[in-house]
Every structure is written in C-alpha cells, then in structure tokens.
Amino acid sequence: MTMNLKPNPELLTLPNLLTCFRFVIAPVLLWLAWHGYKNPFLVLLAVAFLSDALDGIAARLTGQVTQFGAMLDSWADVIIYLIIAISAWWLWPNVVKRELIYVILIISSYLLPAIVGIIKFGSFTSYHTWMVKFAAATMALTLYILFLGGPAWPFRIASIICVLAAAEEIAITLLLSEKRSNISSLWNVLKNLTRKSSQPNRHNQ
C-alpha cells in the first residue's frame, strides 16, 4: 500500500500561499517582540497586514475564492492578532495598560463571533464581511498611530468599529441555518432570507 504524499494543487494557490506567509512570520514577530526590536517588529507586522489585504484581492482576481481559503485566512488572522496582543504587552506595556478597556473590546470582537460560530456550527466561521475588513484596516492603521506616540482617540474609535463588526458577524451566525463563508454583509443575508420566504407565497398565488 502506497501513500500519496503529493500536496493538493488546489491548496497551493497564490491566495493560500499569501495567507500561509502569515503563519510563517508569526514566530518571527514573537521573537522580535520578546527581544525588544520595536521597529523591525512594526515593519514585519506591516508586511503581514499587506499579505492579509493581498490574499483576498488575489483570490477574487484569479477566481480562487474557496471555503478552505476563507477558513485559512481566518485562522491566520486569529494568530496574528493574538501575537499583536502579546507583543504589545511586551513592547508597549504602559500603552496597553492605559488603553486596556479598548484592547479588551478588540480582543472580544474577535473571540465572541468565533465562540458563537463554534456553538452553533461546531467550527470556526469565516464571513469576511465588508465591515470586518473595514474594522481590520482601521485597527491596523490606528495601532501604528498609537505605538508611534500619536493620539489614542483613533484607536478607541477603531475598537468601537471592531465591536460593531463583531455584532454583525454574530447576527449573521444566528440567522444562518447552515455554515457559509465569504458573506459580504448582514444586509445580504437578510435579503436572501426575505427572497426565500417570499417564494412559497408567489408559488401559491
């Protein structure tokens, strides 16, 4: 009996490779933070954020949007944001203590939708709504403003946006009857549900 050890070519796509890049650099980010290399950490983190933006663009342009890719991207996001939280505590402890409430809000905005998804569907959800993308972009930008000594209010606003994005994700999970990925918005889900509920009425007329 022989085993096929060849990787599945469907998994070795450009979008998935860009996503896997974040898994590769995750321990490097931790190492930089542990040794106090603030500037190299911020530079490499910017590269991670760039790969996060590019993998979605590459998936849409190449027609390689898949449920596996969406799930892989979600896990990469979880790992990177967990590393950000740990590294920020090591590199900027005073800033984290001062903004602890908003840090907790952001962490909760990533954990709660995942917990609700696991409770309902038994696995991690990966909707990648426009609100989540906007929240991630604002959070990334305002993190740099905060860590480089700028005002804290942009980061605080970003934390509220993250909470709103999380609330939308939770609402989507509660409305769906089966697990789906790559959903643009709650409005899209509501529109589809309304269309489905109206079809029997038209049939009976």
mmCIF file of C-alpha atoms in Angstrom:
data_model
loop_
_atom_site.group_PDB
_atom_site.id
_atom_site.type_symbol
_atom_site.label_atom_id
_atom_site.label_comp_id
_atom_site.label_asym_id
_atom_site.label_seq_id
_atom_site.Cartn_x
_atom_site.Cartn_y
_atom_site.Cartn_z
ATOM 1 C CA MET A 1 0.000 0.000 0.000
ATOM 2 C CA THR A 2 1.425 3.352 -1.049
ATOM 3 C CA MET A 3 0.606 6.746 0.327
ATOM 4 C CA ASN A 4 0.191 9.796 -1.888
ATOM 5 C CA LEU A 5 2.273 12.483 -0.236
ATOM 6 C CA LYS A 6 1.915 14.994 -3.056
ATOM 7 C CA PRO A 7 0.294 18.257 -1.928
ATOM 8 C CA ASN A 8 -3.106 19.048 -3.338
ATOM 9 C CA PRO A 9 -2.521 21.595 -6.155
ATOM 10 C CA GLU A 10 -5.864 23.221 -5.327
ATOM 11 C CA LEU A 11 -4.416 24.232 -1.950
ATOM 12 C CA LEU A 12 -1.165 25.610 -3.379
ATOM 13 C CA THR A 13 -2.779 28.677 -4.910
ATOM 14 C CA LEU A 14 -1.388 32.206 -4.785
ATOM 15 C CA PRO A 15 -4.057 33.419 -2.302
ATOM 16 C CA ASN A 16 -3.430 30.473 0.043
ATOM 17 C CA LEU A 17 0.343 30.900 -0.167
ATOM 18 C CA LEU A 18 -0.021 34.582 0.730
ATOM 19 C CA THR A 19 -2.145 33.566 3.703
ATOM 20 C CA CYS A 20 0.373 30.904 4.786
ATOM 21 C CA PHE A 21 3.058 33.586 4.771
ATOM 22 C CA ARG A 22 1.437 34.983 7.924
ATOM 23 C CA PHE A 23 1.784 31.609 9.652
ATOM 24 C CA VAL A 24 5.474 31.558 8.722
ATOM 25 C CA ILE A 25 6.292 35.016 10.081
ATOM 26 C CA ALA A 26 4.212 34.624 13.255
ATOM 27 C CA PRO A 27 7.076 33.164 15.340
ATOM 28 C CA VAL A 28 9.447 35.765 13.906
ATOM 29 C CA LEU A 29 7.150 38.537 15.145
ATOM 30 C CA LEU A 30 7.105 36.973 18.593
ATOM 31 C CA TRP A 31 10.893 36.674 18.608
ATOM 32 C CA LEU A 32 11.323 40.326 17.640
ATOM 33 C CA ALA A 33 8.872 41.457 20.309
ATOM 34 C CA TRP A 34 10.463 39.303 23.019
ATOM 35 C CA HIS A 35 13.881 40.816 22.285
ATOM 36 C CA GLY A 36 12.515 44.367 22.198
ATOM 37 C CA TYR A 37 13.051 45.133 18.499
ATOM 38 C CA LYS A 38 10.202 47.615 18.084
ATOM 39 C CA ASN A 39 10.966 48.996 14.619
ATOM 40 C CA PRO A 40 11.668 45.620 12.941
ATOM 41 C CA PHE A 41 8.502 44.282 14.585
ATOM 42 C CA LEU A 42 6.415 47.119 13.161
ATOM 43 C CA VAL A 43 7.929 46.690 9.696
ATOM 44 C CA LEU A 44 7.270 42.944 9.604
ATOM 45 C CA LEU A 45 3.786 43.459 11.018
ATOM 46 C CA ALA A 46 3.088 45.881 8.157
ATOM 47 C CA VAL A 47 4.145 43.133 5.733
ATOM 48 C CA ALA A 48 1.721 40.762 7.470
ATOM 49 C CA PHE A 49 -1.109 43.280 7.108
ATOM 50 C CA LEU A 50 -0.192 43.730 3.430
ATOM 51 C CA SER A 51 -0.344 39.974 2.795
ATOM 52 C CA ASP A 52 -3.740 39.925 4.504
ATOM 53 C CA ALA A 53 -5.010 42.515 2.039
ATOM 54 C CA LEU A 54 -3.400 40.903 -0.992
ATOM 55 C CA ASP A 55 -4.635 37.338 -0.442
ATOM 56 C CA GLY A 56 -8.273 38.414 -0.732
ATOM 57 C CA ILE A 57 -7.567 40.525 -3.812
ATOM 58 C CA ALA A 58 -5.631 37.655 -5.407
ATOM 59 C CA ALA A 59 -8.446 35.205 -4.663
ATOM 60 C CA ARG A 60 -11.035 37.403 -6.372
ATOM 61 C CA LEU A 61 -8.851 38.264 -9.377
ATOM 62 C CA THR A 62 -7.891 34.627 -10.022
ATOM 63 C CA GLY A 63 -11.334 33.206 -9.267
ATOM 64 C CA GLN A 64 -9.894 31.139 -6.432
ATOM 65 C CA VAL A 65 -12.293 32.143 -3.664
ATOM 66 C CA THR A 66 -12.837 28.936 -1.675
ATOM 67 C CA GLN A 67 -14.215 27.944 1.704
ATOM 68 C CA PHE A 68 -10.841 26.440 2.602
ATOM 69 C CA GLY A 69 -9.075 29.697 1.718
ATOM 70 C CA ALA A 70 -11.538 31.696 3.783
ATOM 71 C CA MET A 71 -11.037 29.403 6.779
ATOM 72 C CA LEU A 72 -7.260 29.502 6.383
ATOM 73 C CA ASP A 73 -7.370 33.295 6.272
ATOM 74 C CA SER A 74 -9.478 33.444 9.429
ATOM 75 C CA TRP A 75 -7.041 31.251 11.360
ATOM 76 C CA ALA A 76 -4.116 33.351 10.133
ATOM 77 C CA ASP A 77 -5.919 36.477 11.358
ATOM 78 C CA VAL A 78 -6.524 34.931 14.783
ATOM 79 C CA ILE A 79 -2.853 34.023 15.147
ATOM 80 C CA ILE A 80 -1.575 37.431 14.013
ATOM 81 C CA TYR A 81 -3.954 39.360 16.283
ATOM 82 C CA LEU A 82 -3.092 37.134 19.227
ATOM 83 C CA ILE A 83 0.578 37.846 18.569
ATOM 84 C CA ILE A 84 -0.159 41.571 18.362
ATOM 85 C CA ALA A 85 -1.800 41.454 21.805
ATOM 86 C CA ILE A 86 1.113 39.539 23.356
ATOM 87 C CA SER A 87 3.782 41.606 21.612
ATOM 88 C CA ALA A 88 2.146 44.904 22.506
ATOM 89 C CA TRP A 89 2.271 43.902 26.167
ATOM 90 C CA TRP A 90 5.991 43.167 25.849
ATOM 91 C CA LEU A 91 6.929 46.229 23.782
ATOM 92 C CA TRP A 92 4.491 48.933 24.948
ATOM 93 C CA PRO A 93 3.179 47.835 28.394
ATOM 94 C CA ASN A 94 2.317 51.362 29.501
ATOM 95 C CA VAL A 95 0.236 51.986 26.388
ATOM 96 C CA VAL A 96 -1.597 48.679 26.814
ATOM 97 C CA LYS A 97 -2.375 49.430 30.471
ATOM 98 C CA ARG A 98 -3.674 52.890 29.577
ATOM 99 C CA GLU A 99 -5.878 51.578 26.747
ATOM 100 C CA LEU A 100 -6.787 48.284 28.412
ATOM 101 C CA ILE A 101 -10.558 48.731 28.064
ATOM 102 C CA TYR A 102 -10.268 49.265 24.308
ATOM 103 C CA VAL A 103 -7.782 46.414 23.953
ATOM 104 C CA ILE A 104 -10.281 44.118 25.679
ATOM 105 C CA LEU A 105 -13.021 45.338 23.319
ATOM 106 C CA ILE A 106 -10.918 44.461 20.282
ATOM 107 C CA ILE A 107 -9.926 41.042 21.631
ATOM 108 C CA SER A 108 -13.570 40.322 22.480
ATOM 109 C CA SER A 109 -14.647 41.376 18.987
ATOM 110 C CA TYR A 110 -12.521 38.559 17.576
ATOM 111 C CA LEU A 111 -13.304 35.930 20.206
ATOM 112 C CA LEU A 112 -17.081 36.270 20.619
ATOM 113 C CA PRO A 113 -18.075 35.704 16.942
ATOM 114 C CA ALA A 114 -15.788 32.659 16.889
ATOM 115 C CA ILE A 115 -17.361 31.258 20.073
ATOM 116 C CA VAL A 116 -20.897 31.783 18.766
ATOM 117 C CA GLY A 117 -19.945 30.110 15.469
ATOM 118 C CA ILE A 118 -18.430 27.120 17.250
ATOM 119 C CA ILE A 119 -21.503 26.759 19.474
ATOM 120 C CA LYS A 120 -23.909 26.824 16.514
ATOM 121 C CA PHE A 121 -21.945 25.159 13.712
ATOM 122 C CA GLY A 122 -19.239 23.309 15.601
ATOM 123 C CA SER A 123 -16.446 25.114 13.782
ATOM 124 C CA PHE A 124 -14.856 28.498 13.165
ATOM 125 C CA THR A 125 -16.787 30.933 10.941
ATOM 126 C CA SER A 126 -15.137 32.929 8.159
ATOM 127 C CA TYR A 127 -17.518 35.525 6.736
ATOM 128 C CA HIS A 128 -15.029 38.282 5.852
ATOM 129 C CA THR A 129 -17.744 40.928 5.708
ATOM 130 C CA TRP A 130 -17.026 44.416 4.433
ATOM 131 C CA MET A 131 -17.479 45.697 7.992
ATOM 132 C CA VAL A 132 -14.847 43.247 9.277
ATOM 133 C CA LYS A 133 -12.447 44.299 6.522
ATOM 134 C CA PHE A 134 -13.008 47.973 7.361
ATOM 135 C CA ALA A 135 -12.552 47.275 11.080
ATOM 136 C CA ALA A 136 -9.306 45.380 10.444
ATOM 137 C CA ALA A 137 -7.963 48.209 8.272
ATOM 138 C CA THR A 138 -8.796 50.918 10.813
ATOM 139 C CA MET A 139 -7.409 48.841 13.667
ATOM 140 C CA ALA A 140 -4.147 48.231 11.809
ATOM 141 C CA LEU A 141 -3.734 51.902 10.914
ATOM 142 C CA THR A 142 -4.564 53.216 14.371
ATOM 143 C CA LEU A 143 -2.250 50.697 16.026
ATOM 144 C CA TYR A 144 0.673 52.353 14.285
ATOM 145 C CA ILE A 145 -0.550 55.789 15.306
ATOM 146 C CA LEU A 146 -0.793 54.588 18.906
ATOM 147 C CA PHE A 147 2.530 52.711 19.033
ATOM 148 C CA LEU A 148 4.428 55.565 17.379
ATOM 149 C CA GLY A 149 3.310 58.029 20.047
ATOM 150 C CA GLY A 150 0.266 59.554 18.369
ATOM 151 C CA PRO A 151 -3.142 60.300 19.906
ATOM 152 C CA ALA A 152 -5.202 57.448 21.323
ATOM 153 C CA TRP A 153 -8.639 58.532 20.075
ATOM 154 C CA PRO A 154 -8.303 56.934 16.587
ATOM 155 C CA PHE A 155 -7.525 53.582 18.222
ATOM 156 C CA ARG A 156 -10.507 53.964 20.530
ATOM 157 C CA ILE A 157 -12.810 54.660 17.594
ATOM 158 C CA ALA A 158 -11.345 51.638 15.803
ATOM 159 C CA SER A 159 -12.214 49.460 18.808
ATOM 160 C CA ILE A 160 -15.867 50.542 18.548
ATOM 161 C CA ILE A 161 -15.856 49.710 14.828
ATOM 162 C CA CYS A 162 -14.465 46.267 15.682
ATOM 163 C CA VAL A 163 -17.316 45.727 18.157
ATOM 164 C CA LEU A 164 -19.900 46.711 15.518
ATOM 165 C CA ALA A 165 -18.292 44.325 13.017
ATOM 166 C CA ALA A 166 -18.405 41.551 15.614
ATOM 167 C CA ALA A 167 -22.073 42.234 16.326
ATOM 168 C CA GLU A 168 -22.829 41.911 12.609
ATOM 169 C CA GLU A 169 -20.957 38.591 12.437
ATOM 170 C CA ILE A 170 -22.851 37.233 15.443
ATOM 171 C CA ALA A 171 -26.167 38.302 13.892
ATOM 172 C CA ILE A 172 -25.232 36.523 10.643
ATOM 173 C CA THR A 173 -24.412 33.333 12.541
ATOM 174 C CA LEU A 174 -27.708 33.439 14.419
ATOM 175 C CA LEU A 175 -29.665 33.921 11.177
ATOM 176 C CA LEU A 176 -27.968 31.261 9.064
ATOM 177 C CA SER A 177 -29.345 27.731 9.111
ATOM 178 C CA GLU A 178 -26.087 26.230 7.818
ATOM 179 C CA LYS A 179 -22.461 27.282 7.797
ATOM 180 C CA ARG A 180 -21.331 29.555 4.954
ATOM 181 C CA SER A 181 -18.236 31.614 4.194
ATOM 182 C CA ASN A 182 -17.388 34.840 2.356
ATOM 183 C CA ILE A 183 -20.569 36.755 3.181
ATOM 184 C CA SER A 184 -20.416 40.443 2.328
ATOM 185 C CA SER A 185 -22.865 41.806 4.906
ATOM 186 C CA LEU A 186 -25.809 41.184 7.207
ATOM 187 C CA TRP A 187 -27.965 43.010 4.677
ATOM 188 C CA ASN A 188 -27.075 40.372 2.070
ATOM 189 C CA VAL A 189 -28.184 37.587 4.424
ATOM 190 C CA LEU A 190 -31.450 39.354 5.269
ATOM 191 C CA LYS A 191 -32.142 39.954 1.582
ATOM 192 C CA ASN A 192 -31.640 36.270 0.759
ATOM 193 C CA LEU A 193 -33.836 35.187 3.653
ATOM 194 C CA THR A 194 -36.594 37.564 2.541
ATOM 195 C CA ARG A 195 -36.373 36.240 -1.020
ATOM 196 C CA LYS A 196 -36.627 32.631 0.149
ATOM 197 C CA SER A 197 -39.573 33.333 2.446
ATOM 198 C CA SER A 198 -41.485 35.085 -0.346
ATOM 199 C CA GLN A 199 -41.066 32.283 -2.889
ATOM 200 C CA PRO A 200 -43.748 29.938 -1.429
ATOM 201 C CA ASN A 201 -46.216 32.817 -1.331
ATOM 202 C CA ARG A 202 -45.715 33.511 -5.034
ATOM 203 C CA HIS A 203 -45.991 29.782 -5.768
ATOM 204 C CA ASN A 204 -49.335 29.553 -4.036
ATOM 205 C CA GLN A 205 -50.786 32.523 -5.875
#
